[in-house]
Coordinates of C-alpha atoms in Angstrom, one line a residue:
M6 CA 39.6 145.1 -9.2
A7 CA 40.6 147.5 -6.3
V8 CA 38.6 146.0 -3.8
S9 CA 40.2 143.1 -1.9
T10 CA 39.0 139.3 -2.7
T11 CA 37.0 139.3 0.5
A12 CA 34.8 141.5 -1.7
D13 CA 34.5 138.9 -4.4
H14 CA 31.4 137.3 -3.4
L15 CA 29.5 140.7 -3.4
P16 CA 27.5 141.7 -6.4
V17 CA 27.9 144.2 -9.1
V18 CA 25.3 146.5 -8.4
V19 CA 23.8 147.9 -11.8
I20 CA 21.4 151.1 -11.5
G21 CA 18.6 151.1 -14.0
A22 CA 17.0 148.3 -15.7
G23 CA 16.4 150.0 -19.2
P24 CA 18.9 148.5 -22.4
V25 CA 22.3 149.5 -21.4
G26 CA 21.7 148.6 -17.7
L27 CA 20.0 144.7 -18.9
A28 CA 22.9 144.4 -21.3
A29 CA 25.8 145.0 -18.6
A30 CA 24.0 142.3 -16.2
A31 CA 23.9 139.7 -19.3
H32 CA 28.0 140.6 -19.8
L33 CA 28.4 140.1 -16.2
V34 CA 26.5 137.1 -16.0
E35 CA 28.5 135.8 -19.2
R36 CA 31.7 136.6 -16.9
G37 CA 30.7 134.8 -14.3
L38 CA 29.7 137.7 -12.1
E39 CA 26.7 138.5 -10.1
P40 CA 24.9 141.7 -10.9
L41 CA 22.0 143.1 -9.0
V42 CA 19.9 145.4 -11.1
L43 CA 18.0 147.9 -9.1
E44 CA 15.0 149.8 -11.1
A45 CA 13.1 152.8 -9.8
G46 CA 10.1 151.9 -12.2
P47 CA 7.7 148.7 -11.8
T48 CA 8.8 147.4 -15.1
A49 CA 11.7 146.8 -17.1
G50 CA 12.8 149.8 -19.3
T51 CA 10.4 152.3 -17.5
A52 CA 11.7 155.5 -19.1
V53 CA 11.4 153.7 -22.7
R54 CA 7.9 153.3 -22.1
D55 CA 7.2 156.6 -21.7
W56 CA 7.9 157.0 -25.4
A57 CA 6.3 154.0 -26.2
H58 CA 4.8 155.8 -29.0
V59 CA 8.0 157.0 -30.8
R60 CA 9.7 154.9 -33.1
L61 CA 13.6 154.2 -33.1
F62 CA 15.7 155.3 -36.0
S63 CA 17.8 152.1 -35.6
P64 CA 16.4 148.5 -36.8
W65 CA 16.5 145.8 -34.3
A66 CA 19.6 144.3 -35.5
E67 CA 21.3 147.2 -33.8
V68 CA 19.3 147.3 -30.6
I69 CA 19.6 144.1 -29.4
D70 CA 22.9 143.2 -27.4
P71 CA 24.8 139.8 -28.3
A72 CA 25.2 138.7 -24.5
A73 CA 21.6 139.6 -24.1
E74 CA 20.4 137.4 -26.9
K75 CA 22.5 134.5 -25.3
L76 CA 20.8 134.7 -22.3
L77 CA 17.5 134.7 -23.9
A78 CA 18.1 131.9 -26.4
P79 CA 17.4 128.9 -24.0
T80 CA 14.3 130.8 -22.6
G81 CA 12.4 130.2 -26.2
W82 CA 12.8 133.8 -26.9
T83 CA 11.8 134.8 -30.8
R84 CA 14.2 137.1 -32.1
P85 CA 12.4 140.3 -33.9
E86 CA 13.4 140.8 -38.0
G87 CA 16.6 142.4 -37.8
T88 CA 15.4 145.3 -40.6
A89 CA 12.1 146.3 -38.7
Y90 CA 12.2 149.5 -37.1
P91 CA 10.7 149.1 -33.4
T92 CA 8.8 151.9 -31.3
G93 CA 9.7 152.3 -27.7
G94 CA 6.8 149.8 -26.7
D95 CA 8.2 147.4 -29.0
W96 CA 11.4 147.4 -28.0
A97 CA 10.6 147.4 -24.3
E98 CA 7.7 144.5 -24.7
R99 CA 9.8 142.4 -27.1
Y100 CA 13.1 142.5 -25.5
L101 CA 13.8 144.5 -22.7
Q102 CA 10.9 142.7 -20.5
P103 CA 12.1 139.4 -21.6
L104 CA 15.5 139.8 -21.0
A105 CA 14.6 140.9 -17.4
D106 CA 12.4 138.1 -16.9
A107 CA 15.5 136.0 -17.4
L108 CA 17.7 137.8 -15.6
G109 CA 15.0 136.8 -12.8
D110 CA 15.4 137.7 -9.1
R111 CA 18.6 139.9 -10.3
V112 CA 16.7 142.4 -11.2
R113 CA 14.5 144.3 -8.7
Y114 CA 11.6 146.9 -9.5
G115 CA 10.4 149.6 -7.2
V116 CA 13.8 150.7 -5.7
R117 CA 15.3 153.9 -6.3
V118 CA 19.0 154.4 -5.4
T119 CA 19.3 157.5 -3.2
G120 CA 23.2 157.6 -2.6
V121 CA 26.3 155.9 -3.7
A122 CA 29.6 155.9 -1.0
R123 CA 32.5 153.6 -0.3
A124 CA 32.0 151.9 3.2
G125 CA 32.8 153.8 6.4
R126 CA 34.6 156.6 3.9
D127 CA 32.5 160.0 2.9
R128 CA 34.9 161.7 -0.5
I129 CA 37.2 163.2 1.7
V130 CA 38.7 160.3 3.3
D131 CA 42.0 158.3 1.9
A132 CA 43.1 156.1 3.9
G133 CA 41.8 152.6 3.0
R134 CA 39.6 154.0 0.6
D135 CA 40.2 151.6 -2.4
E136 CA 40.0 148.2 0.0
E137 CA 36.3 149.5 0.7
P138 CA 33.3 148.1 -1.0
F139 CA 30.5 150.3 -2.0
T140 CA 27.3 151.1 0.0
V141 CA 24.3 151.6 -2.5
H142 CA 21.7 153.4 -0.2
T143 CA 17.9 152.7 -1.8
E144 CA 14.7 153.6 -0.9
S145 CA 11.6 151.6 -1.8
A146 CA 8.1 151.0 -0.9
D147 CA 9.0 149.3 2.1
A148 CA 11.5 150.7 3.5
G149 CA 15.1 152.5 3.0
E150 CA 18.0 149.5 2.8
R151 CA 21.9 149.5 2.3
I152 CA 23.2 147.2 -0.4
T153 CA 27.1 146.6 -0.2
A154 CA 28.9 145.8 -3.9
R155 CA 32.0 145.2 -5.2
A156 CA 31.6 147.6 -8.0
V157 CA 28.8 150.0 -9.3
I158 CA 27.7 150.7 -13.0
D159 CA 25.5 153.6 -13.1
A160 CA 22.8 152.8 -16.3
S161 CA 20.2 155.3 -15.2
G162 CA 20.0 158.0 -17.9
T163 CA 18.8 161.1 -17.9
W164 CA 15.3 160.7 -18.9
S165 CA 13.9 161.9 -15.4
A166 CA 16.2 165.2 -16.1
P167 CA 14.9 167.1 -19.2
S168 CA 16.4 170.7 -19.7
P169 CA 14.7 173.8 -19.2
M170 CA 13.4 176.0 -21.7
G171 CA 15.9 179.1 -20.4
A172 CA 18.4 179.8 -22.9
D173 CA 20.8 179.9 -19.9
G174 CA 20.1 176.7 -19.1
L175 CA 18.0 177.3 -16.2
P176 CA 14.5 177.3 -16.1
A177 CA 12.8 180.5 -17.6
L178 CA 11.1 183.4 -15.2
G179 CA 7.7 181.7 -15.0
E180 CA 8.5 178.4 -16.3
R181 CA 7.4 176.5 -13.2
A182 CA 4.6 178.8 -12.3
A183 CA 3.0 177.5 -15.5
A184 CA 3.9 173.9 -15.2
E185 CA 0.4 172.9 -16.1
R186 CA 0.7 174.2 -19.4
V187 CA 4.5 173.0 -20.1
S188 CA 5.7 169.5 -21.3
Y189 CA 8.9 168.3 -21.9
R190 CA 7.9 165.2 -24.1
V191 CA 6.9 164.4 -27.3
P192 CA 3.4 163.6 -26.9
D193 CA 1.2 161.1 -28.1
L194 CA -1.4 162.7 -29.9
K195 CA -2.9 159.1 -30.7
D196 CA -4.1 159.0 -26.8
P197 CA -7.3 161.2 -27.1
A198 CA -6.8 163.0 -23.9
V199 CA -3.4 164.7 -25.2
R200 CA -5.0 165.2 -28.8
A201 CA -7.5 167.0 -26.9
R202 CA -5.0 169.4 -25.0
Y203 CA -3.3 170.3 -28.6
A204 CA -6.5 170.3 -30.9
G205 CA -7.3 174.1 -32.0
K206 CA -4.4 175.1 -30.0
R207 CA -1.5 177.3 -30.8
T208 CA 1.3 175.5 -29.5
A209 CA 5.1 176.6 -29.1
V210 CA 7.8 174.1 -29.8
I211 CA 11.2 174.6 -28.3
G212 CA 14.0 172.7 -30.0
S213 CA 16.1 172.2 -33.1
G214 CA 16.7 168.0 -33.0
A215 CA 14.8 164.9 -33.8
S216 CA 12.4 165.4 -30.8
A217 CA 11.2 168.8 -32.2
F218 CA 10.8 167.5 -35.5
T219 CA 8.3 164.6 -34.4
A220 CA 6.2 167.0 -32.3
L221 CA 6.1 169.3 -35.6
A222 CA 5.2 166.7 -37.7
G223 CA 2.7 165.5 -35.1
L224 CA 0.9 168.9 -35.1
A225 CA 0.9 169.0 -38.4
D226 CA -0.9 166.1 -38.9
L227 CA -3.2 167.1 -36.1
A228 CA -3.9 170.4 -37.8
E229 CA -5.5 168.9 -41.1
G230 CA -8.4 167.8 -39.1
E231 CA -8.5 170.2 -36.4
D232 CA -9.0 174.1 -37.3
G233 CA -6.9 176.2 -35.6
T234 CA -4.3 173.7 -34.7
H235 CA -0.6 175.8 -35.0
A236 CA 2.7 175.1 -33.7
V237 CA 5.2 178.1 -33.1
W238 CA 8.8 176.6 -33.7
I239 CA 11.2 178.3 -31.6
L240 CA 15.0 178.1 -32.5
R241 CA 18.2 179.4 -31.0
R242 CA 19.8 179.2 -33.9
S243 CA 19.1 180.2 -37.7
I244 CA 17.2 178.4 -40.1
G245 CA 20.0 177.4 -42.8
A246 CA 20.8 174.1 -44.9
N247 CA 21.0 171.9 -42.1
T248 CA 18.5 172.7 -39.8
F249 CA 15.9 169.7 -41.4
G250 CA 18.8 167.1 -41.0
G251 CA 20.1 165.1 -43.8
G252 CA 16.7 164.6 -45.7
E253 CA 16.9 162.4 -48.8
A254 CA 20.9 161.7 -48.2
D255 CA 20.6 161.3 -44.7
Q256 CA 22.4 157.5 -43.6
L257 CA 19.5 156.6 -41.1
P258 CA 16.5 156.8 -43.6
A259 CA 14.2 157.3 -40.9
R260 CA 15.7 160.5 -39.6
G261 CA 16.1 162.1 -42.4
A262 CA 12.0 161.5 -43.2
L263 CA 11.3 163.0 -40.3
G264 CA 13.2 165.8 -41.2
L265 CA 11.4 166.4 -44.4
R266 CA 8.1 166.0 -42.5
A267 CA 9.0 168.8 -40.3
R268 CA 10.2 171.0 -43.3
T269 CA 6.6 169.9 -44.7
A270 CA 5.1 171.6 -41.7
V271 CA 6.6 174.7 -42.0
T272 CA 6.3 174.9 -45.7
D273 CA 2.3 174.2 -45.2
G274 CA 1.9 176.7 -42.8
H275 CA 0.5 174.5 -40.1
A276 CA 4.4 175.5 -38.0
S277 CA 5.7 178.7 -38.2
A278 CA 9.6 179.4 -37.2
V279 CA 10.9 182.0 -34.8
T280 CA 14.8 182.1 -34.9
G281 CA 17.5 183.3 -32.8
F282 CA 15.0 183.2 -29.9
R283 CA 16.6 182.6 -26.5
T284 CA 13.9 182.4 -23.9
S285 CA 13.9 183.9 -20.8
S286 CA 10.8 184.5 -19.8
V287 CA 7.4 183.2 -19.6
E288 CA 4.0 185.4 -18.7
R289 CA 0.3 185.2 -18.3
D290 CA -1.9 186.6 -21.1
G291 CA -5.2 185.7 -19.2
D292 CA -5.4 181.9 -20.0
R293 CA -2.8 182.3 -22.6
L294 CA 1.2 182.2 -22.4
V295 CA 3.7 184.8 -23.6
L296 CA 7.3 183.9 -24.1
G297 CA 10.1 186.6 -23.8
S298 CA 13.9 186.1 -25.0
E299 CA 16.8 187.6 -24.0
D300 CA 17.1 190.4 -26.5
G301 CA 13.3 191.8 -25.3
R302 CA 11.2 190.5 -28.2
R303 CA 7.8 189.1 -26.9
L304 CA 5.7 186.6 -28.8
D305 CA 2.2 186.1 -29.6
P306 CA 0.2 184.1 -26.9
V307 CA 0.1 180.6 -27.0
D308 CA -1.8 178.0 -25.5
E309 CA 1.0 175.5 -24.7
I310 CA 4.7 175.3 -24.8
I311 CA 6.3 171.6 -25.5
V312 CA 10.3 172.3 -24.5
L313 CA 12.3 169.9 -26.2
T314 CA 16.0 171.0 -25.4
G315 CA 17.5 167.7 -24.3
F316 CA 18.5 166.1 -21.0
R317 CA 21.1 166.2 -18.3
P318 CA 22.8 163.3 -15.8
D319 CA 21.5 163.4 -12.2
L320 CA 24.4 163.2 -10.4
S321 CA 22.9 163.8 -6.8
F322 CA 23.3 160.5 -5.7
L323 CA 26.6 160.2 -6.5
S324 CA 28.0 163.3 -4.5
E325 CA 30.3 161.0 -2.2
I326 CA 31.9 159.4 -5.1
R327 CA 35.3 160.9 -6.5
L328 CA 34.0 161.7 -10.0
G329 CA 36.3 162.9 -13.0
L330 CA 33.5 164.8 -15.4
D331 CA 34.1 167.6 -18.0
E332 CA 32.9 170.5 -17.0
R333 CA 31.2 171.4 -19.8
L334 CA 29.3 168.1 -21.0
Q335 CA 29.3 166.3 -17.5
A336 CA 30.8 163.6 -19.3
P337 CA 34.0 161.2 -18.0
T338 CA 36.9 163.5 -18.8
A339 CA 38.6 160.6 -21.4
L340 CA 35.4 160.4 -22.9
A341 CA 34.0 164.2 -23.3
P342 CA 36.4 165.2 -25.7
L343 CA 35.2 162.4 -28.4
I344 CA 31.6 163.0 -27.8
D345 CA 31.7 166.9 -27.6
P346 CA 29.4 168.3 -30.4
N347 CA 31.1 171.5 -30.4
V348 CA 34.0 169.4 -32.4
H349 CA 32.7 166.2 -33.3
S350 CA 30.0 165.1 -35.7
C351 CA 28.7 161.5 -35.5
G352 CA 31.0 159.8 -37.9
T353 CA 33.8 160.6 -36.1
V354 CA 33.2 159.1 -32.9
Y355 CA 34.7 155.5 -32.0
P356 CA 33.7 152.7 -29.7
H357 CA 35.2 153.0 -26.8
G358 CA 35.2 151.4 -22.9
V359 CA 36.6 151.1 -19.6
A360 CA 39.9 153.4 -20.3
E361 CA 37.5 156.3 -21.5
L362 CA 34.8 155.5 -18.4
S363 CA 37.2 155.2 -15.4
H364 CA 37.0 157.8 -12.7
P365 CA 39.4 158.8 -10.0
E366 CA 37.2 156.3 -7.8
Q367 CA 37.7 153.1 -9.0
D368 CA 35.2 150.7 -10.1
I369 CA 32.5 152.6 -10.5
Y370 CA 30.9 153.4 -14.2
L371 CA 28.9 155.8 -15.9
T372 CA 27.6 154.0 -18.9
G373 CA 24.9 154.6 -21.6
M374 CA 23.4 158.1 -22.2
K375 CA 24.0 159.0 -18.7
S376 CA 27.8 158.6 -19.8
Y377 CA 27.5 161.4 -22.6
G378 CA 26.3 163.8 -19.9
R379 CA 24.6 166.7 -22.0
A380 CA 25.9 165.5 -25.5
P381 CA 23.0 165.2 -27.4
T382 CA 23.3 161.9 -29.4
F383 CA 23.9 158.1 -27.9
L384 CA 23.8 154.6 -30.1
A385 CA 22.2 151.8 -28.2
L386 CA 25.2 149.7 -30.3
T387 CA 27.7 152.0 -28.0
G388 CA 26.4 151.8 -24.7
Y389 CA 26.4 147.6 -25.4
E390 CA 30.1 148.0 -26.0
Q391 CA 30.4 150.0 -22.6
V392 CA 29.1 147.5 -20.8
R393 CA 31.1 144.6 -22.5
S394 CA 34.3 146.3 -21.8
I395 CA 33.5 147.0 -18.3
S396 CA 32.1 143.6 -17.5
A397 CA 35.3 142.6 -18.8
A398 CA 37.5 144.9 -16.7
L399 CA 35.8 143.7 -13.5
A400 CA 36.1 140.0 -14.1
G401 CA 40.0 140.7 -14.7
D402 CA 40.7 140.5 -18.4
R403 CA 42.3 143.5 -19.1
E404 CA 43.1 142.4 -22.5
A405 CA 39.2 141.5 -23.6
A406 CA 38.3 145.0 -21.8
E407 CA 40.7 147.3 -23.8
R408 CA 39.6 145.5 -27.2
V409 CA 37.1 147.1 -29.6
E410 CA 34.9 144.8 -30.5
L411 CA 32.3 146.9 -32.3
T412 CA 32.4 148.4 -35.4
L413 CA 29.8 151.2 -35.8
P414 CA 27.5 151.9 -38.9
E415 CA 28.5 154.7 -40.9
T416 CA 26.2 156.8 -39.0
G417 CA 28.3 156.3 -35.9
V418 CA 26.7 157.9 -33.0
C419 CA 24.2 160.0 -33.8
G420 CA 21.1 158.6 -32.1
G421 CA 18.0 159.2 -30.6
A422 CA 14.4 157.9 -31.5
G423 CA 12.1 160.4 -33.6
L424 CA 8.9 159.0 -35.6
Y425 CA 5.7 158.3 -34.1
D426 CA 4.4 154.8 -34.7
E427 CA 3.5 154.2 -38.1
P428 CA 3.7 150.8 -39.9
D429 CA 5.8 152.3 -42.8
A430 CA 8.1 155.0 -41.2
G431 CA 11.5 154.4 -41.6
R432 CA 11.9 151.3 -44.2
S433 CA 14.8 150.9 -45.9
G434 CA 15.0 152.4 -49.5
E435 CA 13.6 155.7 -48.3
G436 CA 16.8 157.6 -48.3
A437 CA 20.9 157.1 -47.7
G438 CA 23.6 159.3 -47.8
G439 CA 25.1 161.8 -44.9
C440 CA 25.8 162.0 -41.6
C441 CA 24.8 164.3 -38.5
A442 CA 23.1 167.0 -39.6
A443 CA 21.0 168.0 -36.9
P444 CA 21.5 166.4 -33.4
A445 CA 18.8 164.5 -31.5
T446 CA 17.3 166.1 -28.4
L447 CA 15.0 162.7 -27.6
Q448 CA 17.6 160.6 -25.6
I449 CA 16.4 157.2 -25.3
G450 CA 16.4 156.2 -21.5
I451 CA 16.0 154.2 -18.7
G452 CA 14.1 154.2 -15.7
A453 CA 13.5 157.2 -15.9
P454 CA 15.0 157.6 -17.5
S455 CA 17.4 155.7 -16.9
S456 CA 18.4 155.6 -19.9
S457 CA 20.4 154.5 -22.6
G458 CA 19.6 154.9 -25.8
G459 CA 19.4 153.6 -29.1
C460 CA 19.0 155.6 -32.7

C-alpha cells in the first residue's frame, strides 16, 4: 500500500453489500485485513432483491465465492445444490444475507456514500497525497459521518443508473414528463398490481438484450390470457441471425431458451418488431404515448414503455478522486480494451485483477459491474477474481495479486439474468454450443444497485 504504516489500523471501506462487495469483505478477512461494508439499502443484496423474480443464467456453483464459502462454513450454512439456477431472490436470501450476517458488524446498512477523497487533499493537490488515508463521506437516517479508510473498494454497481431511451444516450424529449408510464426494469408479472398495469395494454419494449427478451416473453405469456395485450419491440438495429441469441446452440442453455421464447413471442403475433428505430421523443396522444425517432418516424400509440437499454456507473461521489477511465466505456483504462463490446465477444475476455483495475489514485478500485462501466456483460466469477486479487495486493502479497486463479467457463463473461422464476427454466440439457450472440442488458446489481452481476 502507498498509505503510511500509521494507517494500517484503518479499515478498507467496501461500498455496497452485493455479491462482489461481500466477496471483497470475505477476502479481506481471509487476508487479516478489516473491511467495513457500507450498504445504502436495508439488507444485503438490496439491488438483487429488486429483481428477485428473475432467474440467473449461471448455476449456484458459479455464483458463490470461495472465500465467502469458507467464512460461511462454521455458521452451519448449507450450500445450495450446485447445478440449480437461483433467482435473484434465492441468491439474496440463501447466500448474500447469510454472508452479511457472518460478517456481523463489519456491514452497515442504511449508509449512503456521498463522497470519497484523500484526507485534506482535493483532486488538485499533489503534495503528500499518496501518504494520506481516504475520507469517505456518508449519510444515514441519523446523521452524516466521515470515515477514515486505508483503501476503498467501490462495488456499488450500476443498478441505480439505468440508461435512458434516447438513442443519443440522453433522455428522449418528453421522457421525464412521461415518467409515470415508463419503467426501466423487467416487470414482475406475477405481482397482481404489475400484471394489471400491462394486461390488455399495448407496451413498447426498447432494448435488444436478455432483459428485453425477458419482458417480451413475459408479455407474450400475459397475452395468452389477457386479450388486447401486445408488445411493440423497438430495436436500434435490424433483425439478423444473432438477434435472438444462440438458441439451442448457446453454451448458457437458460439464455438460449430465453431467446427462443422471445422469438416465439414475435412469430406468434404477441409482439411486433420495429427495427432501425432510434428513439428521440415521447409525445402525449390523449391518454397514450407516441414514440418518435431520429429519422422522423412516429409509431402508433402505446399505453406503457419499458426501457431496457443497459446501465451506467454513478461516478458523482468520486469527483475528488483521480480515476483513469476509458472515454467510451467509463471502465478502468487498462480493462476497457479487454471488454469493449465493439471488439470482443465474451469468449475472448480473460480474468483480470489489480493490474487492470488500478487508477492514478492508489488504493481505490472500482469492482464488479461498476468496473465494466457501460459494457453490457458481466460474470460474478470475474468479480470474485477481481476482489481476490485486490485483497492480496492490499495485504502486500503482490505475487498472489498478479496470479490468475480463475478459469472461466467457455461462456466467458457473457452475463446477466433473464428468466422469470420458473422451476424448470434453464436446466442442463436444454441446449449447448456457441457463446455471446446477443449482449445482456440486465446487469446484476448491488445496493442499488450496487451491483455485481452473475450470469
